[in-house]
Amino acid sequence: MATGRAGSGRLSVDDWIQAGFAIVADGGIESLRIDRLCSRLGVTKGSFYWHFKDMASYRAALVESWAELRDRDRSHFGDLAHLA
């Protein structure tokens, strides 16, 4: 299943990150592989390596993105402290 691409028709790093989140949600971290990412996005492995040095750098970007999302979520809870 291919996902939407950034405005230019080319994949963005975020497209790769979102595909990774979807794969992990569907099958767990063990299912996160380059071939599955490429299949999901409808591209070749060359596209993966254009954006990331290797799977380790991809996973680091995935974890960093996830942490940023969690930090934003936590900041919203701080904004609601006055309701307690």
mmCIF file as gemmi writes it, N, C-alpha and C atoms, coordinates in Angstrom:
data_model
loop_
_atom_site.group_PDB
_atom_site.id
_atom_site.type_symbol
_atom_site.label_atom_id
_atom_site.label_alt_id
_atom_site.label_comp_id
_atom_site.label_asym_id
_atom_site.label_entity_id
_atom_site.label_seq_id
_atom_site.pdbx_PDB_ins_code
_atom_site.Cartn_x
_atom_site.Cartn_y
_atom_site.Cartn_z
_atom_site.occupancy
_atom_site.B_iso_or_equiv
_atom_site.pdbx_formal_charge
_atom_site.auth_seq_id
_atom_site.auth_asym_id
_atom_site.pdbx_PDB_model_num
ATOM 1 N N . MET Axp A 1 ? 0.842 -1.177 0 1 0 ? 1 A 1
ATOM 2 C CA . MET Axp A 1 ? 0 0 0 1 0 ? 1 A 1
ATOM 3 C C . MET Axp A 1 ? 0.885 1.236 0 1 0 ? 1 A 1
ATOM 4 N N . ALA Axp A 2 ? 0.822 2.014 -1.024 1 0 ? 2 A 1
ATOM 5 C CA . ALA Axp A 2 ? 1.616 3.244 -1.092 1 0 ? 2 A 1
ATOM 6 C C . ALA Axp A 2 ? 0.914 4.354 -0.323 1 0 ? 2 A 1
ATOM 7 N N . THR Axp A 3 ? 1.714 5.219 0.291 1 0 ? 3 A 1
ATOM 8 C CA . THR Axp A 3 ? 1.152 6.353 1.017 1 0 ? 3 A 1
ATOM 9 C C . THR Axp A 3 ? 1.319 7.606 0.195 1 0 ? 3 A 1
ATOM 10 N N . GLY Axp A 4 ? 0.714 8.688 0.652 1 0 ? 4 A 1
ATOM 11 C CA . GLY Axp A 4 ? 0.874 9.973 -0.01 1 0 ? 4 A 1
ATOM 12 C C . GLY Axp A 4 ? 2.311 10.449 0.08 1 0 ? 4 A 1
ATOM 13 N N . ARG Axp A 5 ? 2.693 11.273 -0.86 1 0 ? 5 A 1
ATOM 14 C CA . ARG Axp A 5 ? 4.052 11.804 -0.885 1 0 ? 5 A 1
ATOM 15 C C . ARG Axp A 5 ? 4.014 13.295 -0.637 1 0 ? 5 A 1
ATOM 16 N N . ALA Axp A 6 ? 5.156 13.816 -0.247 1 0 ? 6 A 1
ATOM 17 C CA . ALA Axp A 6 ? 5.281 15.259 -0.03 1 0 ? 6 A 1
ATOM 18 C C . ALA Axp A 6 ? 4.926 15.992 -1.323 1 0 ? 6 A 1
ATOM 19 N N . GLY Axp A 7 ? 4.595 17.259 -1.242 1 0 ? 7 A 1
ATOM 20 C CA . GLY Axp A 7 ? 4.086 18.055 -2.351 1 0 ? 7 A 1
ATOM 21 C C . GLY Axp A 7 ? 4.782 17.876 -3.687 1 0 ? 7 A 1
ATOM 22 N N . SER Axp A 8 ? 6.077 17.661 -3.728 1 0 ? 8 A 1
ATOM 23 C CA . SER Axp A 8 ? 6.811 17.569 -4.987 1 0 ? 8 A 1
ATOM 24 C C . SER Axp A 8 ? 6.64 16.222 -5.677 1 0 ? 8 A 1
ATOM 25 N N . GLY Axp A 9 ? 5.975 15.261 -5.047 1 0 ? 9 A 1
ATOM 26 C CA . GLY Axp A 9 ? 5.865 13.933 -5.608 1 0 ? 9 A 1
ATOM 27 C C . GLY Axp A 9 ? 6.995 13.025 -5.165 1 0 ? 9 A 1
ATOM 28 N N . ARG Axp A 10 ? 7.977 13.591 -4.478 1 0 ? 10 A 1
ATOM 29 C CA . ARG Axp A 10 ? 9.084 12.803 -3.938 1 0 ? 10 A 1
ATOM 30 C C . ARG Axp A 10 ? 8.811 12.497 -2.479 1 0 ? 10 A 1
ATOM 31 N N . LEU Axp A 11 ? 9.368 11.4 -2.037 1 0 ? 11 A 1
ATOM 32 C CA . LEU Axp A 11 ? 9.208 11.047 -0.628 1 0 ? 11 A 1
ATOM 33 C C . LEU Axp A 11 ? 10.014 11.987 0.253 1 0 ? 11 A 1
ATOM 34 N N . SER Axp A 12 ? 9.46 12.282 1.398 1 0 ? 12 A 1
ATOM 35 C CA . SER Axp A 12 ? 10.181 13.049 2.409 1 0 ? 12 A 1
ATOM 36 C C . SER Axp A 12 ? 10.623 12.093 3.511 1 0 ? 12 A 1
ATOM 37 N N . VAL Axp A 13 ? 11.504 12.555 4.36 1 0 ? 13 A 1
ATOM 38 C CA . VAL Axp A 13 ? 11.897 11.757 5.526 1 0 ? 13 A 1
ATOM 39 C C . VAL Axp A 13 ? 10.66 11.431 6.343 1 0 ? 13 A 1
ATOM 40 N N . ASP Axp A 14 ? 9.752 12.393 6.476 1 0 ? 14 A 1
ATOM 41 C CA . ASP Axp A 14 ? 8.531 12.143 7.249 1 0 ? 14 A 1
ATOM 42 C C . ASP Axp A 14 ? 7.685 11.033 6.637 1 0 ? 14 A 1
ATOM 43 N N . ASP Axp A 15 ? 7.642 10.929 5.311 1 0 ? 15 A 1
ATOM 44 C CA . ASP Axp A 15 ? 6.924 9.822 4.669 1 0 ? 15 A 1
ATOM 45 C C . ASP Axp A 15 ? 7.491 8.483 5.134 1 0 ? 15 A 1
ATOM 46 N N . TRP Axp A 16 ? 8.814 8.396 5.181 1 0 ? 16 A 1
ATOM 47 C CA . TRP Axp A 16 ? 9.47 7.168 5.641 1 0 ? 16 A 1
ATOM 48 C C . TRP Axp A 16 ? 9.154 6.903 7.116 1 0 ? 16 A 1
ATOM 49 N N . ILE Axp A 17 ? 9.17 7.955 7.925 1 0 ? 17 A 1
ATOM 50 C CA . ILE Axp A 17 ? 8.887 7.807 9.355 1 0 ? 17 A 1
ATOM 51 C C . ILE Axp A 17 ? 7.453 7.327 9.558 1 0 ? 17 A 1
ATOM 52 N N . GLN Axp A 18 ? 6.506 7.947 8.859 1 0 ? 18 A 1
ATOM 53 C CA . GLN Axp A 18 ? 5.105 7.553 9.006 1 0 ? 18 A 1
ATOM 54 C C . GLN Axp A 18 ? 4.888 6.11 8.555 1 0 ? 18 A 1
ATOM 55 N N . ALA Axp A 19 ? 5.559 5.698 7.498 1 0 ? 19 A 1
ATOM 56 C CA . ALA Axp A 19 ? 5.462 4.307 7.044 1 0 ? 19 A 1
ATOM 57 C C . ALA Axp A 19 ? 6.006 3.363 8.111 1 0 ? 19 A 1
ATOM 58 N N . GLY Axp A 20 ? 7.096 3.751 8.747 1 0 ? 20 A 1
ATOM 59 C CA . GLY Axp A 20 ? 7.661 2.933 9.819 1 0 ? 20 A 1
ATOM 60 C C . GLY Axp A 20 ? 6.722 2.807 10.999 1 0 ? 20 A 1
ATOM 61 N N . PHE Axp A 21 ? 6.09 3.915 11.393 1 0 ? 21 A 1
ATOM 62 C CA . PHE Axp A 21 ? 5.112 3.862 12.485 1 0 ? 21 A 1
ATOM 63 C C . PHE Axp A 21 ? 3.99 2.887 12.144 1 0 ? 21 A 1
ATOM 64 N N . ALA Axp A 22 ? 3.51 2.938 10.907 1 0 ? 22 A 1
ATOM 65 C CA . ALA Axp A 22 ? 2.419 2.059 10.489 1 0 ? 22 A 1
ATOM 66 C C . ALA Axp A 22 ? 2.843 0.592 10.516 1 0 ? 22 A 1
ATOM 67 N N . ILE Axp A 23 ? 4.039 0.302 10.049 1 0 ? 23 A 1
ATOM 68 C CA . ILE Axp A 23 ? 4.527 -1.08 10.048 1 0 ? 23 A 1
ATOM 69 C C . ILE Axp A 23 ? 4.684 -1.595 11.47 1 0 ? 23 A 1
ATOM 70 N N . VAL Axp A 24 ? 5.251 -0.787 12.342 1 0 ? 24 A 1
ATOM 71 C CA . VAL Axp A 24 ? 5.425 -1.197 13.74 1 0 ? 24 A 1
ATOM 72 C C . VAL Axp A 24 ? 4.06 -1.402 14.398 1 0 ? 24 A 1
ATOM 73 N N . ALA Axp A 25 ? 3.102 -0.528 14.114 1 0 ? 25 A 1
ATOM 74 C CA . ALA Axp A 25 ? 1.76 -0.67 14.685 1 0 ? 25 A 1
ATOM 75 C C . ALA Axp A 25 ? 1.091 -1.952 14.205 1 0 ? 25 A 1
ATOM 76 N N . ASP Axp A 26 ? 1.311 -2.309 12.945 1 0 ? 26 A 1
ATOM 77 C CA . ASP Axp A 26 ? 0.69 -3.505 12.375 1 0 ? 26 A 1
ATOM 78 C C . ASP Axp A 26 ? 1.341 -4.804 12.829 1 0 ? 26 A 1
ATOM 79 N N . GLY Axp A 27 ? 2.676 -4.826 12.903 1 0 ? 27 A 1
ATOM 80 C CA . GLY Axp A 27 ? 3.345 -6.101 13.13 1 0 ? 27 A 1
ATOM 81 C C . GLY Axp A 27 ? 4.427 -6.116 14.18 1 0 ? 27 A 1
ATOM 82 N N . GLY Axp A 28 ? 4.617 -5.011 14.885 1 0 ? 28 A 1
ATOM 83 C CA . GLY Axp A 28 ? 5.661 -4.966 15.902 1 0 ? 28 A 1
ATOM 84 C C . GLY Axp A 28 ? 7.005 -4.578 15.305 1 0 ? 28 A 1
ATOM 85 N N . ILE Axp A 29 ? 7.934 -4.282 16.185 1 0 ? 29 A 1
ATOM 86 C CA . ILE Axp A 29 ? 9.25 -3.798 15.763 1 0 ? 29 A 1
ATOM 87 C C . ILE Axp A 29 ? 9.993 -4.83 14.916 1 0 ? 29 A 1
ATOM 88 N N . GLU Axp A 30 ? 9.719 -6.118 15.144 1 0 ? 30 A 1
ATOM 89 C CA . GLU Axp A 30 ? 10.397 -7.173 14.378 1 0 ? 30 A 1
ATOM 90 C C . GLU Axp A 30 ? 10.042 -7.11 12.898 1 0 ? 30 A 1
ATOM 91 N N . SER Axp A 31 ? 8.897 -6.525 12.582 1 0 ? 31 A 1
ATOM 92 C CA . SER Axp A 31 ? 8.455 -6.463 11.183 1 0 ? 31 A 1
ATOM 93 C C . SER Axp A 31 ? 9.025 -5.264 10.429 1 0 ? 31 A 1
ATOM 94 N N . LEU Axp A 32 ? 9.758 -4.416 11.119 1 0 ? 32 A 1
ATOM 95 C CA . LEU Axp A 32 ? 10.317 -3.217 10.488 1 0 ? 32 A 1
ATOM 96 C C . LEU Axp A 32 ? 11.578 -3.587 9.712 1 0 ? 32 A 1
ATOM 97 N N . ARG Axp A 33 ? 11.418 -3.688 8.38 1 0 ? 33 A 1
ATOM 98 C CA . ARG Axp A 33 ? 12.532 -4.041 7.498 1 0 ? 33 A 1
ATOM 99 C C . ARG Axp A 33 ? 12.508 -3.128 6.278 1 0 ? 33 A 1
ATOM 100 N N . ILE Axp A 34 ? 13.664 -2.948 5.69 1 0 ? 34 A 1
ATOM 101 C CA . ILE Axp A 34 ? 13.773 -2.056 4.535 1 0 ? 34 A 1
ATOM 102 C C . ILE Axp A 34 ? 12.846 -2.501 3.411 1 0 ? 34 A 1
ATOM 103 N N . ASP Axp A 35 ? 12.799 -3.788 3.119 1 0 ? 35 A 1
ATOM 104 C CA . ASP Axp A 35 ? 11.95 -4.247 2.021 1 0 ? 35 A 1
ATOM 105 C C . ASP Axp A 35 ? 10.477 -3.973 2.295 1 0 ? 35 A 1
ATOM 106 N N . ARG Axp A 36 ? 10.046 -4.084 3.538 1 0 ? 36 A 1
ATOM 107 C CA . ARG Axp A 36 ? 8.648 -3.78 3.871 1 0 ? 36 A 1
ATOM 108 C C . ARG Axp A 36 ? 8.359 -2.286 3.747 1 0 ? 36 A 1
ATOM 109 N N . LEU Axp A 37 ? 9.298 -1.471 4.196 1 0 ? 37 A 1
ATOM 110 C CA . LEU Axp A 37 ? 9.131 -0.023 4.049 1 0 ? 37 A 1
ATOM 111 C C . LEU Axp A 37 ? 8.989 0.343 2.575 1 0 ? 37 A 1
ATOM 112 N N . CYS Axp A 38 ? 9.883 -0.198 1.75 1 0 ? 38 A 1
ATOM 113 C CA . CYS Axp A 38 ? 9.867 0.112 0.318 1 0 ? 38 A 1
ATOM 114 C C . CYS Axp A 38 ? 8.578 -0.37 -0.337 1 0 ? 38 A 1
ATOM 115 N N . SER Axp A 39 ? 8.14 -1.553 0.03 1 0 ? 39 A 1
ATOM 116 C CA . SER Axp A 39 ? 6.898 -2.087 -0.515 1 0 ? 39 A 1
ATOM 117 C C . SER Axp A 39 ? 5.716 -1.209 -0.121 1 0 ? 39 A 1
ATOM 118 N N . ARG Axp A 40 ? 5.677 -0.801 1.122 1 0 ? 40 A 1
ATOM 119 C CA . ARG Axp A 40 ? 4.584 0.043 1.611 1 0 ? 40 A 1
ATOM 120 C C . ARG Axp A 40 ? 4.539 1.38 0.865 1 0 ? 40 A 1
ATOM 121 N N . LEU Axp A 41 ? 5.704 1.919 0.564 1 0 ? 41 A 1
ATOM 122 C CA . LEU Axp A 41 ? 5.782 3.22 -0.106 1 0 ? 41 A 1
ATOM 123 C C . LEU Axp A 41 ? 5.821 3.112 -1.629 1 0 ? 41 A 1
ATOM 124 N N . GLY Axp A 42 ? 5.957 1.9 -2.137 1 0 ? 42 A 1
ATOM 125 C CA . GLY Axp A 42 ? 5.979 1.698 -3.584 1 0 ? 42 A 1
ATOM 126 C C . GLY Axp A 42 ? 7.235 2.212 -4.257 1 0 ? 42 A 1
ATOM 127 N N . VAL Axp A 43 ? 8.38 2.043 -3.587 1 0 ? 43 A 1
ATOM 128 C CA . VAL Axp A 43 ? 9.656 2.535 -4.114 1 0 ? 43 A 1
ATOM 129 C C . VAL Axp A 43 ? 10.728 1.455 -3.993 1 0 ? 43 A 1
ATOM 130 N N . THR Axp A 44 ? 11.902 1.74 -4.547 1 0 ? 44 A 1
ATOM 131 C CA . THR Axp A 44 ? 13.02 0.808 -4.474 1 0 ? 44 A 1
ATOM 132 C C . THR Axp A 44 ? 13.866 1.074 -3.234 1 0 ? 44 A 1
ATOM 133 N N . LYS Axp A 45 ? 14.757 0.142 -2.946 1 0 ? 45 A 1
ATOM 134 C CA . LYS Axp A 45 ? 15.676 0.316 -1.818 1 0 ? 45 A 1
ATOM 135 C C . LYS Axp A 45 ? 16.598 1.513 -2.024 1 0 ? 45 A 1
ATOM 136 N N . GLY Axp A 46 ? 16.862 1.866 -3.266 1 0 ? 46 A 1
ATOM 137 C CA . GLY Axp A 46 ? 17.689 3.038 -3.541 1 0 ? 46 A 1
ATOM 138 C C . GLY Axp A 46 ? 17.109 4.3 -2.92 1 0 ? 46 A 1
ATOM 139 N N . SER Axp A 47 ? 15.794 4.403 -2.914 1 0 ? 47 A 1
ATOM 140 C CA . SER Axp A 47 ? 15.136 5.554 -2.294 1 0 ? 47 A 1
ATOM 141 C C . SER Axp A 47 ? 15.387 5.568 -0.789 1 0 ? 47 A 1
ATOM 142 N N . PHE Axp A 48 ? 15.33 4.392 -0.183 1 0 ? 48 A 1
ATOM 143 C CA . PHE Axp A 48 ? 15.62 4.314 1.255 1 0 ? 48 A 1
ATOM 144 C C . PHE Axp A 48 ? 17.028 4.829 1.53 1 0 ? 48 A 1
ATOM 145 N N . TYR Axp A 49 ? 17.984 4.336 0.758 1 0 ? 49 A 1
ATOM 146 C CA . TYR Axp A 49 ? 19.383 4.714 0.996 1 0 ? 49 A 1
ATOM 147 C C . TYR Axp A 49 ? 19.682 6.163 0.591 1 0 ? 49 A 1
ATOM 148 N N . TRP Axp A 50 ? 18.816 6.766 -0.191 1 0 ? 50 A 1
ATOM 149 C CA . TRP Axp A 50 ? 18.948 8.193 -0.493 1 0 ? 50 A 1
ATOM 150 C C . TRP Axp A 50 ? 18.668 9.015 0.773 1 0 ? 50 A 1
ATOM 151 N N . HIS Axp A 51 ? 17.712 8.532 1.565 1 0 ? 51 A 1
ATOM 152 C CA . HIS Axp A 51 ? 17.291 9.262 2.761 1 0 ? 51 A 1
ATOM 153 C C . HIS Axp A 51 ? 18.042 8.86 4.028 1 0 ? 51 A 1
ATOM 154 N N . PHE Axp A 52 ? 18.491 7.618 4.106 1 0 ? 52 A 1
ATOM 155 C CA . PHE Axp A 52 ? 19.107 7.087 5.328 1 0 ? 52 A 1
ATOM 156 C C . PHE Axp A 52 ? 20.363 6.299 4.983 1 0 ? 52 A 1
ATOM 157 N N . LYS Axp A 53 ? 21.36 6.399 5.85 1 0 ? 53 A 1
ATOM 158 C CA . LYS Axp A 53 ? 22.627 5.684 5.641 1 0 ? 53 A 1
ATOM 159 C C . LYS Axp A 53 ? 22.417 4.176 5.714 1 0 ? 53 A 1
ATOM 160 N N . ASP Axp A 54 ? 21.631 3.751 6.693 1 0 ? 54 A 1
ATOM 161 C CA . ASP Axp A 54 ? 21.383 2.329 6.919 1 0 ? 54 A 1
ATOM 162 C C . ASP Axp A 54 ? 20.176 2.191 7.839 1 0 ? 54 A 1
ATOM 163 N N . MET Axp A 55 ? 19.825 0.952 8.177 1 0 ? 55 A 1
ATOM 164 C CA . MET Axp A 55 ? 18.665 0.722 9.027 1 0 ? 55 A 1
ATOM 165 C C . MET Axp A 55 ? 18.865 1.316 10.416 1 0 ? 55 A 1
ATOM 166 N N . ALA Axp A 56 ? 20.071 1.306 10.924 1 0 ? 56 A 1
ATOM 167 C CA . ALA Axp A 56 ? 20.328 1.883 12.251 1 0 ? 56 A 1
ATOM 168 C C . ALA Axp A 56 ? 20.025 3.379 12.258 1 0 ? 56 A 1
ATOM 169 N N . SER Axp A 57 ? 20.423 4.09 11.212 1 0 ? 57 A 1
ATOM 170 C CA . SER Axp A 57 ? 20.137 5.532 11.169 1 0 ? 57 A 1
ATOM 171 C C . SER Axp A 57 ? 18.641 5.78 10.975 1 0 ? 57 A 1
ATOM 172 N N . TYR Axp A 58 ? 17.973 4.9 10.235 1 0 ? 58 A 1
ATOM 173 C CA . TYR Axp A 58 ? 16.521 5.02 10.084 1 0 ? 58 A 1
ATOM 174 C C . TYR Axp A 58 ? 15.828 4.822 11.431 1 0 ? 58 A 1
ATOM 175 N N . ARG Axp A 59 ? 16.214 3.781 12.141 1 0 ? 59 A 1
ATOM 176 C CA . ARG Axp A 59 ? 15.596 3.527 13.453 1 0 ? 59 A 1
ATOM 177 C C . ARG Axp A 59 ? 15.855 4.679 14.415 1 0 ? 59 A 1
ATOM 178 N N . ALA Axp A 60 ? 17.041 5.268 14.359 1 0 ? 60 A 1
ATOM 179 C CA . ALA Axp A 60 ? 17.343 6.425 15.211 1 0 ? 60 A 1
ATOM 180 C C . ALA Axp A 60 ? 16.409 7.583 14.869 1 0 ? 60 A 1
ATOM 181 N N . ALA Axp A 61 ? 16.171 7.819 13.584 1 0 ? 61 A 1
ATOM 182 C CA . ALA Axp A 61 ? 15.254 8.884 13.168 1 0 ? 61 A 1
ATOM 183 C C . ALA Axp A 61 ? 13.822 8.575 13.603 1 0 ? 61 A 1
ATOM 184 N N . LEU Axp A 62 ? 13.445 7.312 13.527 1 0 ? 62 A 1
ATOM 185 C CA . LEU Axp A 62 ? 12.107 6.889 13.939 1 0 ? 62 A 1
ATOM 186 C C . LEU Axp A 62 ? 11.909 7.127 15.435 1 0 ? 62 A 1
ATOM 187 N N . VAL Axp A 63 ? 12.889 6.737 16.234 1 0 ? 63 A 1
ATOM 188 C CA . VAL Axp A 63 ? 12.81 6.928 17.684 1 0 ? 63 A 1
ATOM 189 C C . VAL Axp A 63 ? 12.797 8.416 18.03 1 0 ? 63 A 1
ATOM 190 N N . GLU Axp A 64 ? 13.616 9.19 17.355 1 0 ? 64 A 1
ATOM 191 C CA . GLU Axp A 64 ? 13.658 10.634 17.614 1 0 ? 64 A 1
ATOM 192 C C . GLU Axp A 64 ? 12.306 11.278 17.299 1 0 ? 64 A 1
ATOM 193 N N . SER Axp A 65 ? 11.704 10.887 16.193 1 0 ? 65 A 1
ATOM 194 C CA . SER Axp A 65 ? 10.399 11.426 15.826 1 0 ? 65 A 1
ATOM 195 C C . SER Axp A 65 ? 9.344 11.028 16.846 1 0 ? 65 A 1
ATOM 196 N N . TRP Axp A 66 ? 9.375 9.773 17.274 1 0 ? 66 A 1
ATOM 197 C CA . TRP Axp A 66 ? 8.424 9.297 18.279 1 0 ? 66 A 1
ATOM 198 C C . TRP Axp A 66 ? 8.595 10.082 19.581 1 0 ? 66 A 1
ATOM 199 N N . ALA Axp A 67 ? 9.832 10.32 20.002 1 0 ? 67 A 1
ATOM 200 C CA . ALA Axp A 67 ? 10.094 11.066 21.235 1 0 ? 67 A 1
ATOM 201 C C . ALA Axp A 67 ? 9.567 12.496 21.125 1 0 ? 67 A 1
ATOM 202 N N . GLU Axp A 68 ? 9.738 13.119 19.97 1 0 ? 68 A 1
ATOM 203 C CA . GLU Axp A 68 ? 9.225 14.479 19.773 1 0 ? 68 A 1
ATOM 204 C C . GLU Axp A 68 ? 7.707 14.509 19.885 1 0 ? 68 A 1
ATOM 205 N N . LEU Axp A 69 ? 7.046 13.498 19.324 1 0 ? 69 A 1
ATOM 206 C CA . LEU Axp A 69 ? 5.588 13.417 19.435 1 0 ? 69 A 1
ATOM 207 C C . LEU Axp A 69 ? 5.16 13.272 20.888 1 0 ? 69 A 1
ATOM 208 N N . ARG Axp A 70 ? 5.852 12.412 21.625 1 0 ? 70 A 1
ATOM 209 C CA . ARG Axp A 70 ? 5.512 12.211 23.047 1 0 ? 70 A 1
ATOM 210 C C . ARG Axp A 70 ? 5.765 13.482 23.852 1 0 ? 70 A 1
ATOM 211 N N . ASP Axp A 71 ? 6.844 14.191 23.551 1 0 ? 71 A 1
ATOM 212 C CA . ASP Axp A 71 ? 7.131 15.445 24.256 1 0 ? 71 A 1
ATOM 213 C C . ASP Axp A 71 ? 6.023 16.463 24.014 1 0 ? 71 A 1
ATOM 214 N N . ARG Axp A 72 ? 5.546 16.543 22.783 1 0 ? 72 A 1
ATOM 215 C CA . ARG Axp A 72 ? 4.445 17.47 22.484 1 0 ? 72 A 1
ATOM 216 C C . ARG Axp A 72 ? 3.182 17.07 23.226 1 0 ? 72 A 1
ATOM 217 N N . ASP Axp A 73 ? 2.911 15.754 23.273 1 0 ? 73 A 1
ATOM 218 C CA . ASP Axp A 73 ? 1.741 15.282 24.017 1 0 ? 73 A 1
ATOM 219 C C . ASP Axp A 73 ? 1.844 15.66 25.491 1 0 ? 73 A 1
ATOM 220 N N . ARG Axp A 74 ? 3.017 15.444 26.076 1 0 ? 74 A 1
ATOM 221 C CA . ARG Axp A 74 ? 3.206 15.773 27.496 1 0 ? 74 A 1
ATOM 222 C C . ARG Axp A 74 ? 3.058 17.263 27.746 1 0 ? 74 A 1
ATOM 223 N N . SER Axp A 75 ? 3.489 18.092 26.827 1 0 ? 75 A 1
ATOM 224 C CA . SER Axp A 75 ? 3.37 19.539 27.026 1 0 ? 75 A 1
ATOM 225 C C . SER Axp A 75 ? 1.902 19.954 27.073 1 0 ? 75 A 1
ATOM 226 N N . HIS Axp A 76 ? 1.047 19.254 26.345 1 0 ? 76 A 1
ATOM 227 C CA . HIS Axp A 76 ? -0.383 19.564 26.389 1 0 ? 76 A 1
ATOM 228 C C . HIS Axp A 76 ? -0.972 19.248 27.758 1 0 ? 76 A 1
ATOM 229 N N . PHE Axp A 77 ? -0.485 18.188 28.387 1 0 ? 77 A 1
ATOM 230 C CA . PHE Axp A 77 ? -0.965 17.861 29.729 1 0 ? 77 A 1
ATOM 231 C C . PHE Axp A 77 ? -0.588 18.958 30.714 1 0 ? 77 A 1
ATOM 232 N N . GLY Axp A 78 ? 0.595 19.528 30.56 1 0 ? 78 A 1
ATOM 233 C CA . GLY Axp A 78 ? 1.008 20.644 31.411 1 0 ? 78 A 1
ATOM 234 C C . GLY Axp A 78 ? 0.082 21.837 31.241 1 0 ? 78 A 1
ATOM 235 N N . ASP Axp A 79 ? -0.373 22.061 30.024 1 0 ? 79 A 1
ATOM 236 C CA . ASP Axp A 79 ? -1.297 23.161 29.744 1 0 ? 79 A 1
ATOM 237 C C . ASP Axp A 79 ? -2.652 22.954 30.416 1 0 ? 79 A 1
ATOM 238 N N . LEU Axp A 80 ? -2.968 21.707 30.757 1 0 ? 80 A 1
ATOM 239 C CA . LEU Axp A 80 ? -4.262 21.391 31.374 1 0 ? 80 A 1
ATOM 240 C C . LEU Axp A 80 ? -4.192 21.305 32.896 1 0 ? 80 A 1
ATOM 241 N N . ALA Axp A 81 ? -3.048 21.592 33.481 1 0 ? 81 A 1
ATOM 242 C CA . ALA Axp A 81 ? -2.863 21.456 34.93 1 0 ? 81 A 1
ATOM 243 C C . ALA Axp A 81 ? -3.869 22.287 35.715 1 0 ? 81 A 1
ATOM 244 N N . HIS Axp A 82 ? -4.281 23.407 35.177 1 0 ? 82 A 1
ATOM 245 C CA . HIS Axp A 82 ? -5.229 24.269 35.892 1 0 ? 82 A 1
ATOM 246 C C . HIS Axp A 82 ? -6.598 23.617 36.062 1 0 ? 82 A 1
ATOM 247 N N . LEU Axp A 83 ? -6.876 22.551 35.335 1 0 ? 83 A 1
ATOM 248 C CA . LEU Axp A 83 ? -8.158 21.858 35.435 1 0 ? 83 A 1
ATOM 249 C C . LEU Axp A 83 ? -8.209 20.869 36.592 1 0 ? 83 A 1
ATOM 250 N N . ALA Axp A 84 ? -7.067 20.554 37.166 1 0 ? 84 A 1
ATOM 251 C CA . ALA Axp A 84 ? -7.012 19.551 38.238 1 0 ? 84 A 1
ATOM 252 C C . ALA Axp A 84 ? -7.553 20.092 39.538 1 0 ? 84 A 1
